[in-house]
Coordinates of C-alpha atoms and ligand atoms in Angstrom, one line a residue:
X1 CA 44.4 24.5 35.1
X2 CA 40.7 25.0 35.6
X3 CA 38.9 27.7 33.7
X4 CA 38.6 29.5 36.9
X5 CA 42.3 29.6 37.6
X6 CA 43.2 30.5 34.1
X7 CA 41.1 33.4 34.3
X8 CA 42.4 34.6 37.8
X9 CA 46.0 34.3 36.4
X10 CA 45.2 36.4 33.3
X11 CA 43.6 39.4 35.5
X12 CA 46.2 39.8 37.7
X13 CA 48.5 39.8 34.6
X14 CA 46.3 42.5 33.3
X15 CA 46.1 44.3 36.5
X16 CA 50.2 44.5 36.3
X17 CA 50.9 44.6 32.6
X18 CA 47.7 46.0 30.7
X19 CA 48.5 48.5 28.3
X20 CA 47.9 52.0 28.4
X21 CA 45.6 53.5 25.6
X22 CA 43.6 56.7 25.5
X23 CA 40.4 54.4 25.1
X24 CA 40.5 52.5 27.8
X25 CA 39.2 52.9 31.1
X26 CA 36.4 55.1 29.2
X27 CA 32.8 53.7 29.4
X28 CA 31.4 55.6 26.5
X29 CA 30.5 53.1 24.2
X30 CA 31.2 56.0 21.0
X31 CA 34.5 56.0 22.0
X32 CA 35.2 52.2 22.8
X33 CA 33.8 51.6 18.9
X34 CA 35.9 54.1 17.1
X35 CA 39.0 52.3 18.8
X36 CA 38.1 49.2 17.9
X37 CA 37.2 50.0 14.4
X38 CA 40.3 51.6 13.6
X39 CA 42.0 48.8 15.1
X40 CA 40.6 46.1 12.7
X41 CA 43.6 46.6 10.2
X42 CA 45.9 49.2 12.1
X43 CA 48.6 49.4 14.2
X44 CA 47.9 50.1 18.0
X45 CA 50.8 53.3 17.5
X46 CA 49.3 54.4 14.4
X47 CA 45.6 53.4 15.5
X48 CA 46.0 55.8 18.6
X49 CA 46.9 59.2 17.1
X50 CA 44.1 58.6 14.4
X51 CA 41.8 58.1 17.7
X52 CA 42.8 61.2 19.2
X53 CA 42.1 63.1 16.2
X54 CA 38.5 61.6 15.1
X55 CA 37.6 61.9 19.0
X56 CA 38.9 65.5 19.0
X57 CA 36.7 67.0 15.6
X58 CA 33.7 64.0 16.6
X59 CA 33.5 64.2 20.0
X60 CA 29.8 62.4 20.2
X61 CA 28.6 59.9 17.6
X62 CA 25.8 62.9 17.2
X63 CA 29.0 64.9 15.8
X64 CA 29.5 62.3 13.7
X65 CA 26.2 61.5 12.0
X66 CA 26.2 65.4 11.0
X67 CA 29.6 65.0 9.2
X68 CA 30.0 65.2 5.6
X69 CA 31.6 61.4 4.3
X70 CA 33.7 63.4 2.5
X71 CA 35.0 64.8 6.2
X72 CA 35.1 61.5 7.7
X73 CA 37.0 60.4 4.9
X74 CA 39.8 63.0 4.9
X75 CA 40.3 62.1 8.2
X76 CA 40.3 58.7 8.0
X77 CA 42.9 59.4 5.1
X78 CA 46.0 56.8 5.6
X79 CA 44.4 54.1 7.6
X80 CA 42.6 52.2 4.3
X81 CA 40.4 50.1 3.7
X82 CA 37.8 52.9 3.5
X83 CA 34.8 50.7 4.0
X84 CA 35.4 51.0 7.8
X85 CA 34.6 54.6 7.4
X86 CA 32.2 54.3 5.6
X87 CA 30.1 51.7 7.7
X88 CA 31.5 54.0 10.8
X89 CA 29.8 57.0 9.0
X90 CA 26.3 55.0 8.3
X91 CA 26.3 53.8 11.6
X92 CA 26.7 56.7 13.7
X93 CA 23.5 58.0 11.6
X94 CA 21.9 54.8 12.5
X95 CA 22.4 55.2 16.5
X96 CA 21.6 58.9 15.8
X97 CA 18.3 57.8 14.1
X98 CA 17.7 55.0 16.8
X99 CA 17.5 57.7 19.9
X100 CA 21.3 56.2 21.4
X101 CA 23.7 53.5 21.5
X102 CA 22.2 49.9 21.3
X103 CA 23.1 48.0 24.8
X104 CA 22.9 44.5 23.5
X105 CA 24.8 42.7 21.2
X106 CA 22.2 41.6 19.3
X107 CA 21.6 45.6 18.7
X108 CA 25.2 46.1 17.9
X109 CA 25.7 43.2 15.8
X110 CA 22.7 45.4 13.6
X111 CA 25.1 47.9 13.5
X112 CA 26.7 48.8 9.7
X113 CA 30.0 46.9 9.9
X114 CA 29.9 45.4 13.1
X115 CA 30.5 41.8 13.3
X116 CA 30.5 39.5 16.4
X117 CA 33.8 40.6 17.3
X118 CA 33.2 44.3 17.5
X119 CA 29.8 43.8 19.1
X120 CA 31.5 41.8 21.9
X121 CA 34.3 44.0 22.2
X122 CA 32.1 47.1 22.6
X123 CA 28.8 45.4 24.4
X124 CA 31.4 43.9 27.1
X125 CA 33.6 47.3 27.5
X126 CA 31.1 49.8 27.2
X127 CA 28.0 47.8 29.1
X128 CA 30.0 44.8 30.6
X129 CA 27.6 42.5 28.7
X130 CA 29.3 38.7 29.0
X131 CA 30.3 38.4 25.9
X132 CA 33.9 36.9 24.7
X133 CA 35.5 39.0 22.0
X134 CA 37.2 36.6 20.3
X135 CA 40.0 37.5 17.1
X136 CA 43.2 35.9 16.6
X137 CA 44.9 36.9 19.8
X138 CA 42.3 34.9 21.4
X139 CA 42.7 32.2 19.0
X140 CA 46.6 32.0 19.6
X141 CA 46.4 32.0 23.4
X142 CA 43.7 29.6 23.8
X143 CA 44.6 26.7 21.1
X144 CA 48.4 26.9 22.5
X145 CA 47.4 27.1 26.3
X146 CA 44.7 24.0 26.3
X147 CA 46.7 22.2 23.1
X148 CA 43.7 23.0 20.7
X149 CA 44.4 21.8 17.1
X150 CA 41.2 22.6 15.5
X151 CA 41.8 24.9 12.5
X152 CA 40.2 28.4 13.5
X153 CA 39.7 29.2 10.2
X154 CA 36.7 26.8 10.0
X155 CA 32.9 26.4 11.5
X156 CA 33.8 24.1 14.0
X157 CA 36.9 25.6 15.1
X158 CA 35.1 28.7 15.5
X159 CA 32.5 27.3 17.5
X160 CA 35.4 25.5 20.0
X161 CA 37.1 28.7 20.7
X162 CA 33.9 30.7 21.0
X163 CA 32.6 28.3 23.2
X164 CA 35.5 27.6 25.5
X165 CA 36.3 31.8 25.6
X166 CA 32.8 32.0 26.7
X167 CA 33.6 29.6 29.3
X168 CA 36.5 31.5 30.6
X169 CA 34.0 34.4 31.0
X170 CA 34.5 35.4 34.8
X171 CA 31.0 36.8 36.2
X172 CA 30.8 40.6 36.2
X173 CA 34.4 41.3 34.4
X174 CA 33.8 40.5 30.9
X175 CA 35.7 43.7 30.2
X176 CA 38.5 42.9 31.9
X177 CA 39.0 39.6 30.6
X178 CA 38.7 40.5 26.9
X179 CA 41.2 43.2 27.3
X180 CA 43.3 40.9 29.2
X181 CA 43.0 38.1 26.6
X182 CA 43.4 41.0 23.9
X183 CA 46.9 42.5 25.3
X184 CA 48.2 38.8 26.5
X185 CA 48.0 37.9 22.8
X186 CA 49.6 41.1 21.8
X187 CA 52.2 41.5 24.2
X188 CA 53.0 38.3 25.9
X189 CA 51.8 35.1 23.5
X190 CA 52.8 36.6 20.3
X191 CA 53.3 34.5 17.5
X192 CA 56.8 34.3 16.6
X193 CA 59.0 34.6 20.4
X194 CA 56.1 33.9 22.8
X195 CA 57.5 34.9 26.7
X196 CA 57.0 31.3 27.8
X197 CA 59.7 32.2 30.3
X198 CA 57.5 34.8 32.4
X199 CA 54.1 33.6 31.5
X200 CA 51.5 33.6 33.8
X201 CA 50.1 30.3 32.9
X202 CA 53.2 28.3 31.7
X203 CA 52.6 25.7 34.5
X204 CA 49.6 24.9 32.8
X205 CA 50.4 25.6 28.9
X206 CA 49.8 22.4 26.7
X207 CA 51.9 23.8 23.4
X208 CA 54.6 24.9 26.0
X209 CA 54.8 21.3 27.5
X210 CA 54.1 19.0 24.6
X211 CA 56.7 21.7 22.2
X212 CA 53.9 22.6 19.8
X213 CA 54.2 26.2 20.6
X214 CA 54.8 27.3 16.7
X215 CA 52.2 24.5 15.4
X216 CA 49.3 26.0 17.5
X217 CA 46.9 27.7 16.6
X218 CA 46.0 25.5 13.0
X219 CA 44.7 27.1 10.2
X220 CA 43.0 24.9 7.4
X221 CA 44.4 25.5 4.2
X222 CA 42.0 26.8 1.9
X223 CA 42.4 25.5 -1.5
X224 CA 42.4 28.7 -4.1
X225 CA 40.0 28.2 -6.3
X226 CA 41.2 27.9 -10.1
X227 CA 40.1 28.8 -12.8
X228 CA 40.5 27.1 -15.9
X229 CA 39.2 28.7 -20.2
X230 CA 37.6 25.9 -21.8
X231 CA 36.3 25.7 -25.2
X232 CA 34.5 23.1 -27.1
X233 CA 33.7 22.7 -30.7
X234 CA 30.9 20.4 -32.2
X235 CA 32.0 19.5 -35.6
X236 CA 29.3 18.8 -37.7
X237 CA 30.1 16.9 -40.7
X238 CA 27.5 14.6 -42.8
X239 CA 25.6 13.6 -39.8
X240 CA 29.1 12.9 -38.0
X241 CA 30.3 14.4 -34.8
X242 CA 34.2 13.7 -33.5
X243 CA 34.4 12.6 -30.2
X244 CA 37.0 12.0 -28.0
X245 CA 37.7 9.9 -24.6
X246 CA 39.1 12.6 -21.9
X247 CA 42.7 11.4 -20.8
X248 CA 43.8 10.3 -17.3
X249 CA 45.2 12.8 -14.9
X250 CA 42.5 15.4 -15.5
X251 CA 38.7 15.9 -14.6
X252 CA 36.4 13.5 -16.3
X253 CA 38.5 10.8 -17.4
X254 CA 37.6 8.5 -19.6
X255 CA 34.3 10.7 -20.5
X256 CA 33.9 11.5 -24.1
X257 CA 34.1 14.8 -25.1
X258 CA 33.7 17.0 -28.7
X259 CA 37.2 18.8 -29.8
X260 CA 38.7 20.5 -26.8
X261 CA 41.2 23.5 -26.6
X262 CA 42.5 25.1 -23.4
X263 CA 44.6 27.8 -23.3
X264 CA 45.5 27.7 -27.0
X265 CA 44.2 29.8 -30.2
X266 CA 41.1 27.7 -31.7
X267 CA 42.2 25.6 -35.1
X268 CA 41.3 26.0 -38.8
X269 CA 38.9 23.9 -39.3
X270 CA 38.5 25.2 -43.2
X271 CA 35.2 26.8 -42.4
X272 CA 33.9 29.5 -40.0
X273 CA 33.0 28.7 -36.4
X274 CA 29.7 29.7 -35.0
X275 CA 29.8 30.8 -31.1
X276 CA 26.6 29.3 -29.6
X277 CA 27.2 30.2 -26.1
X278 CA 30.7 32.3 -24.1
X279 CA 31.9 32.1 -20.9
X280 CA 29.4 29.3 -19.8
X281 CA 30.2 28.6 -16.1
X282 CA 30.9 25.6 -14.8
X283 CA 30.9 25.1 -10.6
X284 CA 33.3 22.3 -9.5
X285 CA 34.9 21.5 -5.8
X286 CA 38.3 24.3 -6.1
X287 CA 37.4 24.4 -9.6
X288 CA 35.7 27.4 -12.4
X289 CA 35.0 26.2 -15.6
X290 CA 34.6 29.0 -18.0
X291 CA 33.2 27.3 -21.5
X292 CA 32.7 28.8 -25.0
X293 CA 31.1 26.6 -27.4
X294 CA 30.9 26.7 -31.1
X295 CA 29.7 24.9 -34.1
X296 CA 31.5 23.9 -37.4
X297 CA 30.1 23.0 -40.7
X298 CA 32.8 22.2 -42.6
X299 CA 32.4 20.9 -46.8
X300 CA 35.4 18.9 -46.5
X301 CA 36.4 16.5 -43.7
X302 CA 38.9 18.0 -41.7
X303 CA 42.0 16.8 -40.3
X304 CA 41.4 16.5 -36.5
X305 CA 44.7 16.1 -33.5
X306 CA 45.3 12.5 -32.4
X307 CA 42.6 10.8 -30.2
X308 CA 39.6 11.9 -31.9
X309 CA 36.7 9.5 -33.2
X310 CA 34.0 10.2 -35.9
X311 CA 30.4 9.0 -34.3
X312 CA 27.3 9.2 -36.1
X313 CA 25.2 12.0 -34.7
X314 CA 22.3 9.5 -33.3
X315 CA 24.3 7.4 -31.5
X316 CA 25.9 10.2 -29.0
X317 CA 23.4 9.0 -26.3
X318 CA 25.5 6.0 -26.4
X319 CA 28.7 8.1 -24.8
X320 CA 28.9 9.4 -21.5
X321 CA 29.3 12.9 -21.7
X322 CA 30.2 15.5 -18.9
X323 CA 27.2 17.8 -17.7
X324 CA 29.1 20.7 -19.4
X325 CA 29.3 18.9 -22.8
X326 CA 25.9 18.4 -22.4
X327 CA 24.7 21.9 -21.9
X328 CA 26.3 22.2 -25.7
X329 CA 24.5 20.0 -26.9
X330 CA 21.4 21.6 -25.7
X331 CA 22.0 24.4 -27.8
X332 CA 23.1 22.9 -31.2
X333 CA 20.6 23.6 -33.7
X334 CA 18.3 20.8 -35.5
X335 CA 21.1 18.8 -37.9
Ligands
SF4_401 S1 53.7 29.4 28.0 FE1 54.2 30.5 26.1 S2 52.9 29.6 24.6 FE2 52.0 29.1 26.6 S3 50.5 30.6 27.0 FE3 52.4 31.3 27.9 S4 53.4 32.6 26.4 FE4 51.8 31.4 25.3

């Protein structure tokens, strides 16, 4: 289907089945924001009674700016996420301050809390500007319609679907066409029982027709990052350090290292430890290292776990060491 055609198809869908919300069909821009900022993490039913109310005691974004935050606040009260008020809030002051609404999306995107989504959204429904408002109804419709498996949770992916939305743009009815693309998503392509049976542009959908309907849109799995407690002790005894080599299946194998404990109480080493350094981080890909070192000076040599060598003090330029270890070595004292 060309872009033109999928375009078409979508508008007359929306001309049939577009929702009916207080906000729409409004051209003030005040109003089109305050929808689409309560709608970041709410409920269309929920999201519309909370409109009518903020529109009703802020009528104007000048209404607005004069508020108290504790006002906006109570009657933001239930939605969450409480930023969004507050950014609202600081933003109507910064329209107020600016002489009116900013008409480009450059000037919205300047906006406290406005992202490219909101500017696009607002700058295409308030002043038709051509700009594709793309969030994940977009996403959904577009990777499943033209068979896209770029994750959308990355740069590139990002880029594709901005790019080919943005394509799709027709001339003149940017508004349209985000709203369309916004309730299709919603209504029609949803994510779990998409209504492939009356869709508008089933002829042409590539997830419909190659059965990869609940495999599109990709998302890339983002590792979590872990954290791991390390601590390291530098025993010091007549001029001898222990050393150890690090163990397969971990970081750094086969790099030497002084005694190691993770996750376990720190062992009598018949003397007192001295903390030279806590919480020492450590960047590594999907991993924190959080390091405390210490120093012990024991009188008698101590009885050390299996694995551990005794090196004279000189020679530890001999063993390859992880960056970590040496950062505690740059901090022992003179011998
Ligand atoms: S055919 Fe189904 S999956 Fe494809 S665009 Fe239509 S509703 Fe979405």
């Amino acid at each position: 289907m060309s872009p033109l055609s999928f375009t078409a198809a979508l508008l007359r869908w929306f001309a049939q089945y577009g929702r009916e919300l207080p906000w729409r069909g409004i051209d003030d821009p005040y109003g089109i924001w305050v929808s689409e900022v309560i709608l970041q993490q709410t409920r269309i039913d929920q999201g519309r009674d909370y409109w009518l109310r903020f529109m009703e005691r802020f009528p104007t974004v000048e209404a607005l700016a004069a508020a108290s935050e504790d006002e906006v606040l109570r009657l933001w009260q239930g939605l969450g996420y409480y930023s969004r008020a507050r950014n609202m809030h600081a933003a109507a002051r910064q329209i107020v301050e600016a002489g009116g609404f900013p008409r480009t999306i450059q000037g919205l995107r300047a906006l406290k809390g406005v992202g490219d989504y909101t500017a696009a959204a607002v700058g295409s429904m308030a002043f038709n500007l051509p700009a594709a408002a793309v969030d994940g109804n977009v996403y959904r419709v577009l990777a499943r319609h033209y068979g896209i498996d770029v994750p959308i949770n990355t740069t590139h992916g990002k880029h594709t679907f901005e790019s080919l939305a943005t394509e799709l743009l027709p001339p003149g009815q940017a508004s349209a066409f985000n709203q369309a693309m916004m309730d299709f998503g919603a209504t029609w392509c949803t994510p779990r029982s998409p209504r492939c049976i009356d869709c508008p542009v089933a002829g042409t959908c590539d997830a419909l027709h190659t059965g990869r309907i609940h495999l599109l849109p990709v998302k890339e799995r983002k590792l979590k990052v872990k954290e791991r407690h390390f601590a390291y002790i530098y025993i010091r005894y007549k001029g001898k350090t222990a050393l150890r080599r690090r163990p397969a299946g971990d970081i750094w194998q086969g790099l030497w290292e002084p005694l190691f404990v993770e996750d376990a109480p720190l062992p009598d080493l018949g003397c007192p430890l001295t903390l030279l350094a806590s919480g020492v981080k450590h960047v590594l890909t999907h991993r924190v290292l959080l390091a405390d070192f210490y120093l012990a000076e024991p009188q008698a040599l101590p009885a050390l776990p299996e694995g551990y060598i005794w090196v004279e003090e000189p020679a530890l330029p001999d063993y390859a060491l992880p960056r970590l270890v040496e950062r505690m070595l740059d901090l022992l004292p003179q011998g």
